[in-house]
CSV table of C-alpha atoms and ligand atoms in Angstrom, one decimal:
chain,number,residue,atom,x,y,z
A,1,UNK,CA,-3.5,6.7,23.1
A,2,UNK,CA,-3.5,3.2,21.3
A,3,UNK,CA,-2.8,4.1,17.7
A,4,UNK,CA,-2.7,0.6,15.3
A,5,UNK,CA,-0.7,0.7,12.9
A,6,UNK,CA,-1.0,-1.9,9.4
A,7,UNK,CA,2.1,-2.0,7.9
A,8,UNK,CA,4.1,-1.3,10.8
A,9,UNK,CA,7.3,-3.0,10.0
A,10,UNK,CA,7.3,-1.3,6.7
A,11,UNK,CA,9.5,1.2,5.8
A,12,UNK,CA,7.2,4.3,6.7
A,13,UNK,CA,5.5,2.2,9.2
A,14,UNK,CA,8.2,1.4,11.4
A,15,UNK,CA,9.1,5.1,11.4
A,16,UNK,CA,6.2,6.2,12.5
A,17,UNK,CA,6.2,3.7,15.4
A,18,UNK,CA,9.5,5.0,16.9
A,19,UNK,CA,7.9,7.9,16.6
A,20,UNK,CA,4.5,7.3,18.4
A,21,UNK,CA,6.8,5.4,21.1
A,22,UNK,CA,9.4,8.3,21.8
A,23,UNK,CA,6.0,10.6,22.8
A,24,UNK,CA,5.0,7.6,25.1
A,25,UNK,CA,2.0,6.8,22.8
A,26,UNK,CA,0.9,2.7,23.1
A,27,UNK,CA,1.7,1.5,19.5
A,28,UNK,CA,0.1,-2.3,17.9
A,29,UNK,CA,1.6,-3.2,14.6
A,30,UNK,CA,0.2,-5.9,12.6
A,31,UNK,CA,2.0,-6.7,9.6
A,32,UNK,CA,2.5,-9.6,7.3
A,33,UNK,CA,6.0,-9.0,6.4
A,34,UNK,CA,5.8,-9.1,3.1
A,35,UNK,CA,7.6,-5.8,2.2
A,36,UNK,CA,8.1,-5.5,5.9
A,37,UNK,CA,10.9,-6.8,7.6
A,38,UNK,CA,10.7,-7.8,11.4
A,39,UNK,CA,15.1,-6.2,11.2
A,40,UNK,CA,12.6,-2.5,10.9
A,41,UNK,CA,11.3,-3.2,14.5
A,42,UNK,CA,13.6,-5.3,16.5
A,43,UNK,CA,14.8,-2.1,17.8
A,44,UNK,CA,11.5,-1.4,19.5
A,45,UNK,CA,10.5,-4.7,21.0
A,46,UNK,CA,11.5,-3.8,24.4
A,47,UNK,CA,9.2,-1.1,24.9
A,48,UNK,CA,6.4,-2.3,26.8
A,49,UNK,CA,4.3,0.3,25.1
A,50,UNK,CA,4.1,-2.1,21.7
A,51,UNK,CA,2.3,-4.8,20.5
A,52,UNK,CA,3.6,-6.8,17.1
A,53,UNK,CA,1.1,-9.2,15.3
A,54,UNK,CA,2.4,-10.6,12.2
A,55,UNK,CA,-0.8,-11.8,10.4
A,56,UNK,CA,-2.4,-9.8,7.5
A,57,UNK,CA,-4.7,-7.3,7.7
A,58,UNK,CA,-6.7,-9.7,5.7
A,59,UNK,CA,-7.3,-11.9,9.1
A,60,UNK,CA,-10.6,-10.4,10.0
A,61,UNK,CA,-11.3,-11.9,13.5
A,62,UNK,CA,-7.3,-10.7,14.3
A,63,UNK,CA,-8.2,-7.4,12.7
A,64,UNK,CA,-11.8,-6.8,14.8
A,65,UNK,CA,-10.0,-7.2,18.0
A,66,UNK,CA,-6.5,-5.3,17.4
A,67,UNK,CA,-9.5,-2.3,15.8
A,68,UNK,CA,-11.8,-2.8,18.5
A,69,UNK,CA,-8.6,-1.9,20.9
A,70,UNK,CA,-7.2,0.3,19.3
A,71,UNK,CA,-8.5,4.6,19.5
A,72,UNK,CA,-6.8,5.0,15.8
A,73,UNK,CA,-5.7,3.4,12.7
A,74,UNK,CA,-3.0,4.4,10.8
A,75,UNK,CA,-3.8,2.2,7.5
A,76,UNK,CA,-0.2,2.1,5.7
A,77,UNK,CA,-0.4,-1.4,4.9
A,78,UNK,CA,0.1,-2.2,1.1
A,79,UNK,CA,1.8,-3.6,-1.7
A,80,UNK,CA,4.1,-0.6,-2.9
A,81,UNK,CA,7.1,-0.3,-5.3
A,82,UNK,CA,6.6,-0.2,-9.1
A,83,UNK,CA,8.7,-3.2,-9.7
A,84,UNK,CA,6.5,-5.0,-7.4
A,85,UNK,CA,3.3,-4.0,-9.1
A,86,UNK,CA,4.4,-5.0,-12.4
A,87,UNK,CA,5.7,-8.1,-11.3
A,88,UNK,CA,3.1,-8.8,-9.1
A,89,UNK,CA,0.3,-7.5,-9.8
A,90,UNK,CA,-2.4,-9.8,-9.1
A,91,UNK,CA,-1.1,-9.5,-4.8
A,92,UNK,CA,-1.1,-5.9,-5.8
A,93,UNK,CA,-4.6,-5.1,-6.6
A,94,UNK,CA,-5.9,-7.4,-3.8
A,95,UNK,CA,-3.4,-6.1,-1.4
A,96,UNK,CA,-4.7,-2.5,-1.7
A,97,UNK,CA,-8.6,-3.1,-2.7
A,98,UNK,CA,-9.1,-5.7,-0.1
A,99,UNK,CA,-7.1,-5.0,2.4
A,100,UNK,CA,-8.4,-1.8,2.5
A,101,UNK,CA,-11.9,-2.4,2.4
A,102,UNK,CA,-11.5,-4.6,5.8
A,103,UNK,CA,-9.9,-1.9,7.8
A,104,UNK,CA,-12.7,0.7,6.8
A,105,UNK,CA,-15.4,-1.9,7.2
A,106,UNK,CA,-13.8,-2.8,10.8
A,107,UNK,CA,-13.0,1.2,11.9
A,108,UNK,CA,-16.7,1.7,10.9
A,109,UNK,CA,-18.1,-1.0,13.2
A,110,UNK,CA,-16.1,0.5,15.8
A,111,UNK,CA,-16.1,4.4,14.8
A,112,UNK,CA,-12.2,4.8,14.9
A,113,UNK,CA,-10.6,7.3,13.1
A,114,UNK,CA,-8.7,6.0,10.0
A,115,UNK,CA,-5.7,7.6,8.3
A,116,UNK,CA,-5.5,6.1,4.8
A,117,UNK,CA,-1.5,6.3,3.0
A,118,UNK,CA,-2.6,6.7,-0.5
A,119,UNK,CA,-0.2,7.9,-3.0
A,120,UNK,CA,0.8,10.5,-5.1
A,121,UNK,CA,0.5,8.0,-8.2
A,122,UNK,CA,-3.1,8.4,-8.1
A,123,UNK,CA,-2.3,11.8,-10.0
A,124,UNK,CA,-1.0,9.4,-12.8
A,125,UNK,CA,0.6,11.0,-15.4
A,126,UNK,CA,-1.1,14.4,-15.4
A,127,UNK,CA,1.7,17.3,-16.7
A,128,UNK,CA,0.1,20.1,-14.3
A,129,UNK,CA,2.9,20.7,-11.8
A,130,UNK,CA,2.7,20.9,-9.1
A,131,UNK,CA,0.0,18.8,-7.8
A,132,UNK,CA,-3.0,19.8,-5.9
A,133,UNK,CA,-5.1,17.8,-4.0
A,134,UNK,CA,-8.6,18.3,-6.5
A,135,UNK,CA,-6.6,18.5,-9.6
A,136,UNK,CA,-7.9,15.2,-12.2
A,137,UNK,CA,-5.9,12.3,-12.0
A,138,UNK,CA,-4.8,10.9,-15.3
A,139,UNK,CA,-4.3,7.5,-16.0
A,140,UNK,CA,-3.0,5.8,-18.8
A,141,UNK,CA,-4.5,1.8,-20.8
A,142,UNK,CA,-5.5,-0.7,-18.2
A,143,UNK,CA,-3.3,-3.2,-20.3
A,144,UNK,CA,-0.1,-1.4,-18.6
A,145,UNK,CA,0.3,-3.1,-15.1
A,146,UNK,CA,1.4,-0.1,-13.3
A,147,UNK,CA,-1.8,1.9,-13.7
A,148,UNK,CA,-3.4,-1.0,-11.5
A,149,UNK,CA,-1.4,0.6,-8.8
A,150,UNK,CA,-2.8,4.1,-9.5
A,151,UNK,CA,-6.3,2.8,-9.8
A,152,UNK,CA,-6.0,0.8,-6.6
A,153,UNK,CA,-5.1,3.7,-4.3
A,154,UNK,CA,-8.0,5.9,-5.9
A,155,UNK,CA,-10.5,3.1,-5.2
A,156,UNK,CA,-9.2,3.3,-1.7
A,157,UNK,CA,-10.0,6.9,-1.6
A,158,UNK,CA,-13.5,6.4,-2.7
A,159,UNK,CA,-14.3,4.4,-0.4
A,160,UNK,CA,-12.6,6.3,2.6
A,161,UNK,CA,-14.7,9.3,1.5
A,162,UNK,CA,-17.6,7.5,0.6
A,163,UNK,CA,-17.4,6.1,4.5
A,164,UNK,CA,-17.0,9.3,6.2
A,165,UNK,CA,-20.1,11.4,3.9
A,166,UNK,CA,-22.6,8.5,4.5
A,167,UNK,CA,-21.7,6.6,7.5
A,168,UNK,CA,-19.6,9.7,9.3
A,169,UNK,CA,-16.2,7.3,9.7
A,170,UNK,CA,-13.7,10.2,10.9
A,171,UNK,CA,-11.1,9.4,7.6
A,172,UNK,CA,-8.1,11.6,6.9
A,173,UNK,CA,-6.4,10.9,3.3
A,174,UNK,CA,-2.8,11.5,3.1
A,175,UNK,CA,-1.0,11.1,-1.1
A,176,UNK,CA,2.4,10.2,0.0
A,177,UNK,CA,5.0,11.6,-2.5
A,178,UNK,CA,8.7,10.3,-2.9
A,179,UNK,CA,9.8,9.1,0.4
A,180,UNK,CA,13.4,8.3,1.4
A,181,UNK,CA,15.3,7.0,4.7
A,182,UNK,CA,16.9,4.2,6.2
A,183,UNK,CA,15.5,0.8,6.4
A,184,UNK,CA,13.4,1.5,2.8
A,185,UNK,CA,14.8,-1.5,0.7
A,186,UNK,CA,15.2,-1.0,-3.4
A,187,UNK,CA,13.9,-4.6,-3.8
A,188,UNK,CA,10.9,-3.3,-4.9
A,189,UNK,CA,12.7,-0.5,-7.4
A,190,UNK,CA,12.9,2.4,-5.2
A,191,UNK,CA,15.5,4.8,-6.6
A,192,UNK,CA,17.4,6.1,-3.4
A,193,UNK,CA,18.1,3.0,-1.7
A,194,UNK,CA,18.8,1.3,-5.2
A,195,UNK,CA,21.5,3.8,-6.2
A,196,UNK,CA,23.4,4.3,-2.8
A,197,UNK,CA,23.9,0.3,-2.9
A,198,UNK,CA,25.1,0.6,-6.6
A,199,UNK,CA,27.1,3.2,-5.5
A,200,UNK,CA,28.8,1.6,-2.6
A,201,UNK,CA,29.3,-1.8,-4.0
A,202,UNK,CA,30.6,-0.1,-7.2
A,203,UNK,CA,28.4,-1.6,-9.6
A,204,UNK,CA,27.1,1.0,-12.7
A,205,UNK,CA,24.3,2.9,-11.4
A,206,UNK,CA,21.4,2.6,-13.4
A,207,UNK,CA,19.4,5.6,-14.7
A,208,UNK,CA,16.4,5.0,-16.9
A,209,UNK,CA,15.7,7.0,-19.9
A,210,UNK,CA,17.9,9.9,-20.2
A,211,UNK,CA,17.7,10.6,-16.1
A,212,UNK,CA,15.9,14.0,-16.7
A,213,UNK,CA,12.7,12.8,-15.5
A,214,UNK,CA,12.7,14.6,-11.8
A,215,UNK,CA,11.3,13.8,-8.4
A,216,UNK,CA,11.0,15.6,-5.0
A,217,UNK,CA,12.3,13.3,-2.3
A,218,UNK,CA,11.2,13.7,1.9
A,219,UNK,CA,12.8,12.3,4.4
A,220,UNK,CA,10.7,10.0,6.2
A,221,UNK,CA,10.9,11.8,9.7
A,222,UNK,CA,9.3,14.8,8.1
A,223,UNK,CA,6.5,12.7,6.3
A,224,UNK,CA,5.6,10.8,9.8
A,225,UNK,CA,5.4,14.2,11.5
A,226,UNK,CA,3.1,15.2,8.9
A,227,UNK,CA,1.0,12.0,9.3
A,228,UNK,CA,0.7,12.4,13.2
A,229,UNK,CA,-0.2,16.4,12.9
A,230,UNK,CA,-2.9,15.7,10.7
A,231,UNK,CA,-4.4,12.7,12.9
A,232,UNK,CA,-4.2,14.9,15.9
A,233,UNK,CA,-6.1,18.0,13.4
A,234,UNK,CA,-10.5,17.8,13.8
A,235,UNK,CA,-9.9,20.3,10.2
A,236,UNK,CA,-8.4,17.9,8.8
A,237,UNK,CA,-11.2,14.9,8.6
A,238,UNK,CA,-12.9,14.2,5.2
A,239,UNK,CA,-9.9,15.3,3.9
A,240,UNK,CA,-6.8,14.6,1.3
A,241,UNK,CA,-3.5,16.2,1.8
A,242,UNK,CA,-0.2,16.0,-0.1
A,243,UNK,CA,2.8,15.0,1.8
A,244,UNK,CA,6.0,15.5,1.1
A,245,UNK,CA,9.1,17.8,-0.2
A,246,UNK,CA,8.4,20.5,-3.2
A,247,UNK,CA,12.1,20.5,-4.0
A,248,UNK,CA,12.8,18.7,-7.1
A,249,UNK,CA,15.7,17.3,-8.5
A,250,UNK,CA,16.5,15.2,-12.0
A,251,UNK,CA,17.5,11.3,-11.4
A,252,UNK,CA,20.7,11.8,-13.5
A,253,UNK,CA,21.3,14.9,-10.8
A,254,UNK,CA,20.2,12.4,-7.7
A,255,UNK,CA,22.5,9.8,-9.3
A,256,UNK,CA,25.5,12.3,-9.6
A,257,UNK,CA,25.0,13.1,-6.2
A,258,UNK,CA,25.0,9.8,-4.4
A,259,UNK,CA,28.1,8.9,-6.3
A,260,UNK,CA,29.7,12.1,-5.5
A,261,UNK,CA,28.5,11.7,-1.3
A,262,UNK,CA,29.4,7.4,-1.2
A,263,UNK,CA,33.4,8.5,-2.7
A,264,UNK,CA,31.9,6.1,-5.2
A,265,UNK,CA,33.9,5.3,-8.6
A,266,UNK,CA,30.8,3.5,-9.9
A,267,UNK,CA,29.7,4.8,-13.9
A,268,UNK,CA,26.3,6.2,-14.5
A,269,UNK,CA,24.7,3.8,-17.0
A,270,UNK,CA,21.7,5.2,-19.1
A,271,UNK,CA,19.0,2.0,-19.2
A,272,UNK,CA,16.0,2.6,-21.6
A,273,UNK,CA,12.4,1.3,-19.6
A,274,UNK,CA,11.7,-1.5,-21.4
A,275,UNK,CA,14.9,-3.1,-20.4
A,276,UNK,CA,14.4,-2.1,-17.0
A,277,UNK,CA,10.2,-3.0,-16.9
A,278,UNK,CA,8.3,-3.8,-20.0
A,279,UNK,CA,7.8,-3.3,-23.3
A,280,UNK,CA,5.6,0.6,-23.2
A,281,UNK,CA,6.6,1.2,-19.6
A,282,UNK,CA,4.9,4.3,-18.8
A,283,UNK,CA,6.7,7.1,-16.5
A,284,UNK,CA,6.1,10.3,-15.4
A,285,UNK,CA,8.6,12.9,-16.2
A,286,UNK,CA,7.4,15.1,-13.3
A,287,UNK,CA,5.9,15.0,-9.8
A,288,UNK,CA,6.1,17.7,-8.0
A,289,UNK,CA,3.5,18.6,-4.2
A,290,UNK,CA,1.8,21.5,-4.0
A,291,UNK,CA,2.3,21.3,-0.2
A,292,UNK,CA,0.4,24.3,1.1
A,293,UNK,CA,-2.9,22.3,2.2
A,294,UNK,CA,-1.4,20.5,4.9
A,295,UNK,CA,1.3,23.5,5.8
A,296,UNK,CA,-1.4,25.9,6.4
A,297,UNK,CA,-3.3,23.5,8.6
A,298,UNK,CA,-0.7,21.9,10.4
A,299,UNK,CA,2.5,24.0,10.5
A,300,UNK,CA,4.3,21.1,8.0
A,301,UNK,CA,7.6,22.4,6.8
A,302,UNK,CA,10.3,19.6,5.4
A,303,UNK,CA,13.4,20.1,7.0
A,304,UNK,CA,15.7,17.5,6.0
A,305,UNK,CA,17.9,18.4,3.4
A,306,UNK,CA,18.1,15.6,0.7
A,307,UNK,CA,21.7,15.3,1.1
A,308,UNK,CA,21.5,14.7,4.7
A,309,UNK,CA,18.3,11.8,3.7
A,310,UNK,CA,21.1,10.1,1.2
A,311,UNK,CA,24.4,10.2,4.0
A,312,UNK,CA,22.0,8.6,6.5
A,313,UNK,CA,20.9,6.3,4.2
A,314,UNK,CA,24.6,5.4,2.5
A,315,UNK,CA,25.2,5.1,6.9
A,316,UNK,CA,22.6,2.5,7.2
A,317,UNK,CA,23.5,0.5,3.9
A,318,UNK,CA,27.3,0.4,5.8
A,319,UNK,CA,26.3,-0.9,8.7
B,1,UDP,N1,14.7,5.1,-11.5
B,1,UDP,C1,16.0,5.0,-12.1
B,1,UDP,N2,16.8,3.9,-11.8
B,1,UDP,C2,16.5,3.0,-10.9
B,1,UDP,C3,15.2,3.1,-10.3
B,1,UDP,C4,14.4,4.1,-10.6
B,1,UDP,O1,16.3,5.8,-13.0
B,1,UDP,O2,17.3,2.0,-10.7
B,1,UDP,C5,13.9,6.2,-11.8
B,1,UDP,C6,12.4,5.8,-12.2
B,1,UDP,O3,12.3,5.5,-13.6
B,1,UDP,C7,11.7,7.1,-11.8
B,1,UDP,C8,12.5,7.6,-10.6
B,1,UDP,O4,13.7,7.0,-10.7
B,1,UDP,O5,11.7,8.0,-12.8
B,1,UDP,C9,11.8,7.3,-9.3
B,1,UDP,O6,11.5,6.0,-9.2
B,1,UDP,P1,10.9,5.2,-7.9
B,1,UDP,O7,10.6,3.9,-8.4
B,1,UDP,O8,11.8,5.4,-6.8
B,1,UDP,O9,9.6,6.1,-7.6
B,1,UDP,P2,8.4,6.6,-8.5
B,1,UDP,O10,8.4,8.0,-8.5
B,1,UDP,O11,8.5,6.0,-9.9
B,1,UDP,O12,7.2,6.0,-7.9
């Protein structure tokens, strides 16, 4: 099995390439290195089993080979972070409308089955906890950049479904929630990996609002399992799944915790959003899976404890 993977040097990516690897699986990454970073894979490069093209997934004559090659897709290639998206949103939009519309375009040509890595933004701001997978998604004024993000991912959706009821493309859609590990960067404004280096360089770690808004965080092992059992699932074509960890916990909570786990003497300093964004910055105070879709199919059960997730990743940010 030659599974492609765009995105592969990502954060989630790279993951699920050790992890395709270690069952012996041929692996062909093609990545632009954007977010990616070539340190995610270097690891890898002497198994024989993988292939690493670092183009974008924007390089159709690249992309109709690697596809035509390949016997799936694993679409993970995007521009993700909300710092990122506000800053940049323009790369953004294209990035996820685009680059999408290429892959499916190709995968169709050649009939390969195509996992898309949408989001669990596309549920927006809705209030109706937790989140299944046909609840409305609720977004807020296109003139607030991070909404782009949101609407970008749901085009993507449409158009993976919209491929597999006309044109029978074997799609599987997978709303990643809160996902946490080593090698994910907080560059882009990730939370984890942004507190645990506050915490261990001893600078103030930085909570927005009043750190009650709450998240449930996975540990990326458990999410890539997740993403190969429902590739290797017939039931699970034509379909979107949450993935991720139900088990929520307040940001002020998360930041008390890494401080407490890094021995850190760092303060906790309360930051309102528009310092930290813009002017009207928009957040959700809730987001919590309804995991049960893709449990029932597959078997999925997190099993990595969030504080084990934060002392690998305080490990990695040592090293
Ligand atoms: N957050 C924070 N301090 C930071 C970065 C993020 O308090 O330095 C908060 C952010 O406002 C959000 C939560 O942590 O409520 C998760 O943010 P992240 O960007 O990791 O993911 P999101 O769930 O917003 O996509």
């Amino acid at each position: 099995m030659n599974s492609l993977i765009t995105g592969g040097a990502g954060f989630i990516g790279s993951h699920l390439a050790e992890f395709l690897l270690s069952k012996g699986e041929e692996v062909t990454i093609v990545d632009n290195l954007s977010t990616g970073k070539f340190e995610n894979i270097r690891h890898l490069t002497d198994n024989p089993n993988l292939r690493v093209h670092i183009d974008t997934i924007l390089n159709e004559p690249l992309m109709e080979l690697l596809i035509k090659d390949c016997d799936v897709i694993y679409h993970l290639a995007a521009a993700v972070g909300v710092r990122l998206i506000i800053e940049r949103p323009v790369e953004t939009i294209e990035t996820n409308t685009i680059g999408t519309e290429v892959v499916l375009k190709l995968a169709n040509r050649y009939k390969k089955k195509t996992l898309i890595a949408s989001t669990s933004e596309v549920y927006g701001k809705s209030d109706k906890i937790p989140f299944k997978e046909e609840d409305d998604s609720v977004f807020g004024p296109t003139i607030k950049s991070r909404w782009s993000y949101a609407c970008s991912k749901a085009i993507d959706e449409f158009l993976a479904l919209a491929y597999f009821h006309e044109k029978k493309l074997p799609i599987v859609i997978t709303r990643l929630f809160n996902t946490i590990g080593p090698r994910q960067t907080g560059q882009y404004g990730m939370v984890v990996p942004t507190f645990v280096q506050q915490a261990l360089l001893k600078h103030p770690i930085t909570v927005y609002d009043d750190g009650q808004q709450a998240r449930c965080f996975a540990n990326v092992t458990d999410v890539v399992w997740g993403l190969h059992a429902l590739m290797s699932d017939p039931d699970a074509v034509g379909e979107v799944f949450n993935v991720g960890n139900n088990k929520e916990i307040s940001i002020l909570a998360l930041a008390e915790l890494v401080k407490e786990m890094a021995g850190s003497e760092s303060e906790i300093q309360f930051v309102p959003y528009e310092k930290a964004f813009e002017q009207g910055f928009e957040d959700m105070r809730r987001r919590v899976p309804d995991i049960s879709k893709i449990s029932e199919l597959t078997g999925y059960a997190p099993k990595v404890e969030l504080s084990e997730t934060i002392q690998q990743i305080i490990e990695y940010y040592q090293k």
